[in-house]
Amino acid sequence: MTKQQITAIAGLLLLAMVLTVLIGVFDARRRVIAAEGNDLRTGQSAWVTATLGDLDRARSAFEPGTKVFVELDDRVRAVAMLSGRWTDVPLHDGHALTGGPGEALAGADVSVHGDDIAVGGKTYTVVGHLGVRADSLLSGDVVLADPSLFSASPQRLLLDGPNSVRHYNAQFPGRSVEIIDDGTNRRTNVDAVSPVLVALGALVVVLIAVVAGLQAGRWELRTATVRFTTGFRPLNTLRSAAARVAVIGTAACTTALAGASVVRQTTTLDLDLTTAIVAVGSVVFAVSVTSFWQGSRRWNC
């Protein structure tokens, strides 16, 4: 490839990476807004009667992001993570629960002494402030990370997470489950329109990656044809072409990962786009090599 062609491929790949980061930020923002509107639920939740010990023993059956709440008092609840981390909690300051003992999340209207809050005679460290803004639906709420607040006897618990009801029924067949149906409370923009926009954005990213890969393979093939006719071995030519595309892809992926890291450090969004960014780079590389290999089949290898 010429310098102009390399610049064009790098530009297409960087565009795909920038779109990937922007879509990730948009989707993360959408999820925390939806969680605030749903009183910290993800929309896949149910009331169950069980003990935390029962659920904890079956934790391997639940998907990452699954958590369980117990109501302690008016707008005060305890939470325990069954799998993964709580990444979609709406915060305007601080950070999400890390799983350490004695942590708490509190709204802006809750009385906090320094970084501490006293609940039931125990002191907890407030690590984050609930709500996407100080004046939010969660300004008077408190969430405590304390498994000891769960009863050893079966109690009414809110189970929340991806496919949590299906996994619960599989682990505890016959137990009653009260599925929470959002019904008409679903907000059209956040819950219906936004996922479509994310899907369309992802499709655009994939198309850009495919076009970049096809162009890279085609342009490398032109150079490789000349190299082949002058005596270079096809395998060496393929290695050279793949290495060039890999370097461009790696540089673009590194730039995108750096951008996602900056977003994560400067906002309260828990943004992890490593898989998506590497996937886009892999698509470009795979399409480019496939295009190059298909075009080189006419050579007498």
Short mmCIF file of C-alpha atoms in Angstrom, two decimals:
data_model
loop_
_atom_site.label_atom_id
_atom_site.label_comp_id
_atom_site.label_asym_id
_atom_site.label_seq_id
_atom_site.Cartn_x
_atom_site.Cartn_y
_atom_site.Cartn_z
CA MET A 1 0.00 0.00 0.00
CA THR A 2 1.08 3.55 -0.68
CA LYS A 3 1.21 6.17 2.07
CA GLN A 4 -2.09 7.61 0.87
CA GLN A 5 -3.74 4.17 0.95
CA ILE A 6 -2.36 3.42 4.42
CA THR A 7 -3.71 6.78 5.59
CA ALA A 8 -7.13 5.98 4.13
CA ILE A 9 -7.29 2.56 5.84
CA ALA A 10 -6.08 4.02 9.13
CA GLY A 11 -8.71 6.76 8.87
CA LEU A 12 -11.52 4.26 8.27
CA LEU A 13 -10.35 2.09 11.15
CA LEU A 14 -10.02 5.06 13.50
CA LEU A 15 -13.54 6.16 12.52
CA ALA A 16 -14.84 2.70 13.41
CA MET A 17 -13.01 2.81 16.74
CA VAL A 18 -14.29 6.29 17.60
CA LEU A 19 -17.84 5.18 16.83
CA THR A 20 -17.33 2.10 19.00
CA VAL A 21 -16.28 4.24 21.97
CA LEU A 22 -19.13 6.71 21.44
CA ILE A 23 -21.69 3.89 21.19
CA GLY A 24 -20.26 2.39 24.37
CA VAL A 25 -20.56 5.70 26.22
CA PHE A 26 -24.11 6.19 24.94
CA ASP A 27 -25.18 2.69 25.94
CA ALA A 28 -23.57 2.94 29.39
CA ARG A 29 -25.30 6.26 29.95
CA ARG A 30 -28.60 4.78 28.79
CA ARG A 31 -28.27 1.87 31.22
CA VAL A 32 -27.63 4.04 34.28
CA ILE A 33 -30.55 6.35 33.40
CA ALA A 34 -32.79 3.31 32.98
CA ALA A 35 -31.60 1.92 36.33
CA GLU A 36 -32.42 5.19 38.07
CA GLY A 37 -35.90 5.27 36.56
CA ASN A 38 -36.46 1.63 37.56
CA ASP A 39 -35.39 2.18 41.19
CA LEU A 40 -31.96 0.57 40.55
CA ARG A 41 -33.44 -2.44 38.74
CA THR A 42 -32.36 -3.50 35.27
CA GLY A 43 -35.84 -4.54 34.13
CA GLN A 44 -35.12 -8.27 34.49
CA SER A 45 -36.05 -8.73 38.13
CA ALA A 46 -38.44 -10.58 40.40
CA TRP A 47 -39.45 -10.95 44.04
CA VAL A 48 -38.45 -14.31 45.47
CA THR A 49 -38.64 -15.88 48.92
CA ALA A 50 -35.25 -17.34 49.81
CA THR A 51 -32.16 -16.84 51.91
CA LEU A 52 -28.96 -15.22 50.76
CA GLY A 53 -27.23 -18.51 51.57
CA ASP A 54 -29.48 -20.37 49.09
CA LEU A 55 -28.67 -17.91 46.33
CA ASP A 56 -25.00 -17.75 47.22
CA ARG A 57 -24.62 -21.52 46.91
CA ALA A 58 -26.14 -21.29 43.41
CA ARG A 59 -24.12 -18.20 42.38
CA SER A 60 -22.36 -20.07 39.54
CA ALA A 61 -25.72 -20.41 37.77
CA PHE A 62 -26.27 -16.65 37.51
CA GLU A 63 -24.84 -14.34 34.86
CA PRO A 64 -22.46 -11.43 35.59
CA GLY A 65 -24.30 -8.42 36.98
CA THR A 66 -26.81 -10.43 39.01
CA LYS A 67 -27.52 -8.99 42.44
CA VAL A 68 -30.04 -9.36 45.25
CA PHE A 69 -31.64 -6.64 47.40
CA VAL A 70 -33.42 -6.76 50.74
CA GLU A 71 -35.53 -3.86 51.98
CA LEU A 72 -34.48 -2.78 55.49
CA ASP A 73 -36.39 0.45 56.01
CA ASP A 74 -38.01 3.21 54.03
CA ARG A 75 -35.60 3.83 51.12
CA VAL A 76 -32.82 1.83 52.81
CA ARG A 77 -31.78 -1.51 51.36
CA ALA A 78 -28.87 -3.92 51.43
CA VAL A 79 -27.35 -5.47 48.33
CA ALA A 80 -25.23 -8.54 47.68
CA MET A 81 -23.63 -9.41 44.36
CA LEU A 82 -24.15 -12.99 43.21
CA SER A 83 -22.04 -12.75 40.07
CA GLY A 84 -19.74 -10.12 38.58
CA ARG A 85 -19.82 -6.44 39.51
CA TRP A 86 -22.57 -3.83 39.70
CA THR A 87 -21.70 -1.74 36.66
CA ASP A 88 -24.98 0.04 35.86
CA VAL A 89 -25.47 1.89 39.14
CA PRO A 90 -26.35 5.57 38.54
CA LEU A 91 -23.84 7.83 40.29
CA HIS A 92 -22.97 11.51 40.04
CA ASP A 93 -19.99 11.30 42.37
CA GLY A 94 -17.65 8.63 43.71
CA HIS A 95 -17.62 5.05 42.46
CA ALA A 96 -19.64 1.84 42.62
CA LEU A 97 -19.37 -0.71 45.39
CA THR A 98 -16.13 -2.67 45.24
CA GLY A 99 -17.30 -5.53 47.41
CA GLY A 100 -15.32 -4.41 50.43
CA PRO A 101 -16.96 -4.58 53.88
CA GLY A 102 -18.79 -1.57 55.25
CA GLU A 103 -19.36 0.28 51.95
CA ALA A 104 -22.48 2.27 51.14
CA LEU A 105 -24.10 4.37 48.41
CA ALA A 106 -26.22 7.35 49.43
CA GLY A 107 -28.34 9.98 47.74
CA ALA A 108 -27.63 13.69 47.98
CA ASP A 109 -30.35 14.32 50.59
CA VAL A 110 -29.05 11.70 53.01
CA SER A 111 -27.23 13.02 56.06
CA VAL A 112 -23.58 11.98 55.84
CA HIS A 113 -20.89 12.81 58.40
CA GLY A 114 -17.72 13.21 56.37
CA ASP A 115 -17.63 10.01 54.38
CA ASP A 116 -19.54 7.98 56.96
CA ILE A 117 -23.18 7.13 57.46
CA ALA A 118 -24.73 5.42 60.49
CA VAL A 119 -27.50 2.87 59.91
CA GLY A 120 -28.84 0.58 62.62
CA GLY A 121 -26.00 1.37 64.97
CA LYS A 122 -23.33 0.48 62.39
CA THR A 123 -21.11 2.89 60.47
CA TYR A 124 -20.60 2.57 56.74
CA THR A 125 -18.25 4.41 54.38
CA VAL A 126 -20.05 6.21 51.56
CA VAL A 127 -18.08 5.49 48.38
CA GLY A 128 -20.57 6.91 45.86
CA HIS A 129 -23.58 9.22 45.63
CA LEU A 130 -26.69 7.87 43.94
CA GLY A 131 -28.36 9.51 40.96
CA VAL A 132 -27.08 10.80 37.64
CA ARG A 133 -27.54 14.24 39.22
CA ALA A 134 -27.71 15.38 42.85
CA ASP A 135 -31.40 16.21 42.40
CA SER A 136 -32.58 12.77 41.32
CA LEU A 137 -35.16 10.09 42.02
CA LEU A 138 -32.61 8.43 44.31
CA SER A 139 -31.62 11.48 46.36
CA GLY A 140 -33.08 9.99 49.55
CA ASP A 141 -31.98 6.37 49.04
CA VAL A 142 -29.28 4.37 50.81
CA VAL A 143 -27.74 1.09 49.61
CA LEU A 144 -25.56 -0.90 51.99
CA ALA A 145 -23.08 -3.62 51.08
CA ASP A 146 -23.48 -5.82 54.14
CA PRO A 147 -24.43 -9.54 53.81
CA SER A 148 -25.05 -9.69 57.59
CA LEU A 149 -28.20 -7.61 57.06
CA PHE A 150 -29.82 -10.52 55.24
CA SER A 151 -31.81 -12.91 57.42
CA ALA A 152 -30.78 -16.53 57.87
CA SER A 153 -34.46 -17.45 57.43
CA PRO A 154 -36.28 -17.23 54.07
CA GLN A 155 -37.33 -13.66 53.35
CA ARG A 156 -38.68 -11.56 50.50
CA LEU A 157 -35.75 -10.63 48.26
CA LEU A 158 -35.48 -8.73 45.01
CA LEU A 159 -33.43 -10.73 42.52
CA ASP A 160 -32.14 -8.68 39.61
CA GLY A 161 -29.88 -9.48 36.67
CA PRO A 162 -29.70 -10.91 33.14
CA ASN A 163 -32.16 -13.81 32.80
CA SER A 164 -32.31 -13.98 36.58
CA VAL A 165 -35.82 -15.46 36.67
CA ARG A 166 -34.94 -18.28 34.29
CA HIS A 167 -31.79 -19.15 36.22
CA TYR A 168 -33.63 -19.00 39.54
CA ASN A 169 -36.37 -21.33 38.33
CA ALA A 170 -33.76 -23.76 37.04
CA GLN A 171 -31.99 -23.84 40.39
CA PHE A 172 -35.09 -23.77 42.60
CA PRO A 173 -37.94 -25.46 40.70
CA GLY A 174 -41.34 -25.12 42.27
CA ARG A 175 -40.58 -22.01 44.30
CA SER A 176 -42.85 -19.01 43.83
CA VAL A 177 -41.55 -16.12 41.75
CA GLU A 178 -43.25 -12.75 41.39
CA ILE A 179 -41.99 -11.25 38.15
CA ILE A 180 -41.92 -7.46 38.10
CA ASP A 181 -43.61 -6.31 34.91
CA ASP A 182 -42.73 -2.76 33.91
CA GLY A 183 -45.65 -2.70 31.49
CA THR A 184 -46.58 0.83 30.43
CA ASN A 185 -43.96 2.29 32.78
CA ARG A 186 -41.28 1.62 30.18
CA ARG A 187 -39.87 4.91 28.98
CA THR A 188 -40.02 4.93 25.18
CA ASN A 189 -36.74 6.75 24.55
CA VAL A 190 -34.51 4.90 27.01
CA ASP A 191 -36.00 1.42 26.93
CA ALA A 192 -37.23 1.08 23.34
CA VAL A 193 -35.57 3.57 20.98
CA SER A 194 -32.06 3.64 22.45
CA PRO A 195 -31.31 -0.10 22.04
CA VAL A 196 -32.26 0.21 18.36
CA LEU A 197 -29.86 3.12 17.95
CA VAL A 198 -27.10 1.10 19.60
CA ALA A 199 -27.77 -1.83 17.27
CA LEU A 200 -27.75 0.39 14.18
CA GLY A 201 -24.55 2.07 15.34
CA ALA A 202 -22.90 -1.32 15.83
CA LEU A 203 -23.99 -2.33 12.31
CA VAL A 204 -22.39 0.83 10.88
CA VAL A 205 -19.15 0.04 12.73
CA VAL A 206 -19.11 -3.50 11.32
CA LEU A 207 -19.72 -2.22 7.78
CA ILE A 208 -16.87 0.29 8.10
CA ALA A 209 -14.58 -2.47 9.39
CA VAL A 210 -15.51 -4.76 6.48
CA VAL A 211 -14.96 -2.01 3.91
CA ALA A 212 -11.60 -1.14 5.47
CA GLY A 213 -10.57 -4.79 5.40
CA LEU A 214 -11.62 -5.29 1.79
CA GLN A 215 -9.80 -2.17 0.66
CA ALA A 216 -6.66 -3.10 2.59
CA GLY A 217 -6.65 -6.58 1.08
CA ARG A 218 -7.24 -5.27 -2.44
CA TRP A 219 -4.55 -2.60 -2.24
CA GLU A 220 -2.04 -5.02 -0.71
CA LEU A 221 -2.82 -7.50 -3.48
CA ARG A 222 -1.76 -4.99 -6.13
CA THR A 223 1.64 -4.60 -4.53
CA ALA A 224 1.91 -8.34 -3.88
CA THR A 225 1.23 -9.16 -7.53
CA VAL A 226 4.26 -7.12 -8.57
CA ARG A 227 6.37 -8.70 -5.83
CA PHE A 228 5.32 -12.19 -6.92
CA THR A 229 6.22 -11.58 -10.55
CA THR A 230 9.67 -10.39 -9.47
CA GLY A 231 10.38 -13.60 -7.58
CA PHE A 232 9.08 -13.14 -4.05
CA ARG A 233 7.51 -16.23 -2.49
CA PRO A 234 3.71 -15.96 -2.02
CA LEU A 235 3.95 -16.91 1.67
CA ASN A 236 6.46 -14.14 2.38
CA THR A 237 4.26 -11.70 0.51
CA LEU A 238 1.22 -12.72 2.53
CA ARG A 239 3.16 -12.34 5.79
CA SER A 240 4.29 -8.87 4.79
CA ALA A 241 0.75 -7.79 3.90
CA ALA A 242 -0.72 -9.25 7.10
CA ALA A 243 1.94 -7.58 9.24
CA ARG A 244 1.22 -4.18 7.68
CA VAL A 245 -2.53 -4.47 8.31
CA ALA A 246 -1.88 -5.78 11.84
CA VAL A 247 0.27 -2.76 12.68
CA ILE A 248 -2.42 -0.34 11.49
CA GLY A 249 -5.11 -2.27 13.39
CA THR A 250 -3.06 -2.44 16.57
CA ALA A 251 -2.41 1.29 16.50
CA ALA A 252 -6.12 2.01 16.04
CA CYS A 253 -7.14 -0.43 18.81
CA THR A 254 -4.60 1.09 21.21
CA THR A 255 -5.92 4.57 20.49
CA ALA A 256 -9.51 3.46 21.10
CA LEU A 257 -8.61 1.67 24.33
CA ALA A 258 -6.82 4.81 25.52
CA GLY A 259 -9.92 6.86 24.73
CA ALA A 260 -12.17 4.45 26.63
CA SER A 261 -9.78 4.59 29.57
CA VAL A 262 -9.93 8.40 29.60
CA VAL A 263 -13.74 8.26 29.63
CA ARG A 264 -13.67 5.79 32.51
CA GLN A 265 -11.27 7.93 34.52
CA THR A 266 -13.06 11.24 33.93
CA THR A 267 -16.66 10.07 34.38
CA THR A 268 -18.60 7.78 36.73
CA LEU A 269 -19.35 5.38 33.85
CA ASP A 270 -17.97 1.87 34.26
CA LEU A 271 -16.87 1.50 30.64
CA ASP A 272 -15.16 -1.68 29.42
CA LEU A 273 -14.99 -1.77 25.62
CA THR A 274 -11.95 -4.04 25.26
CA THR A 275 -13.92 -6.89 23.69
CA ALA A 276 -15.75 -4.62 21.22
CA ILE A 277 -12.59 -2.77 20.18
CA VAL A 278 -10.55 -5.95 19.68
CA ALA A 279 -13.48 -7.44 17.74
CA VAL A 280 -13.52 -4.51 15.31
CA GLY A 281 -9.77 -4.78 14.76
CA SER A 282 -10.08 -8.53 14.26
CA VAL A 283 -12.81 -8.09 11.64
CA VAL A 284 -10.61 -5.71 9.66
CA PHE A 285 -7.65 -8.08 9.85
CA ALA A 286 -9.68 -11.20 8.98
CA VAL A 287 -11.46 -9.57 6.02
CA SER A 288 -8.21 -8.11 4.73
CA VAL A 289 -6.34 -11.45 4.86
CA THR A 290 -9.30 -13.31 3.33
CA SER A 291 -9.59 -10.78 0.52
CA PHE A 292 -5.85 -10.97 -0.12
CA TRP A 293 -5.85 -14.79 -0.11
CA GLN A 294 -8.85 -15.03 -2.46
CA GLY A 295 -7.21 -12.64 -4.92
CA SER A 296 -3.90 -14.50 -4.82
CA ARG A 297 -5.41 -17.88 -5.73
CA ARG A 298 -4.77 -17.17 -9.39
CA TRP A 299 -1.04 -17.28 -8.72
CA ASN A 300 0.80 -20.52 -9.39
CA CYS A 301 1.68 -21.19 -5.74
#
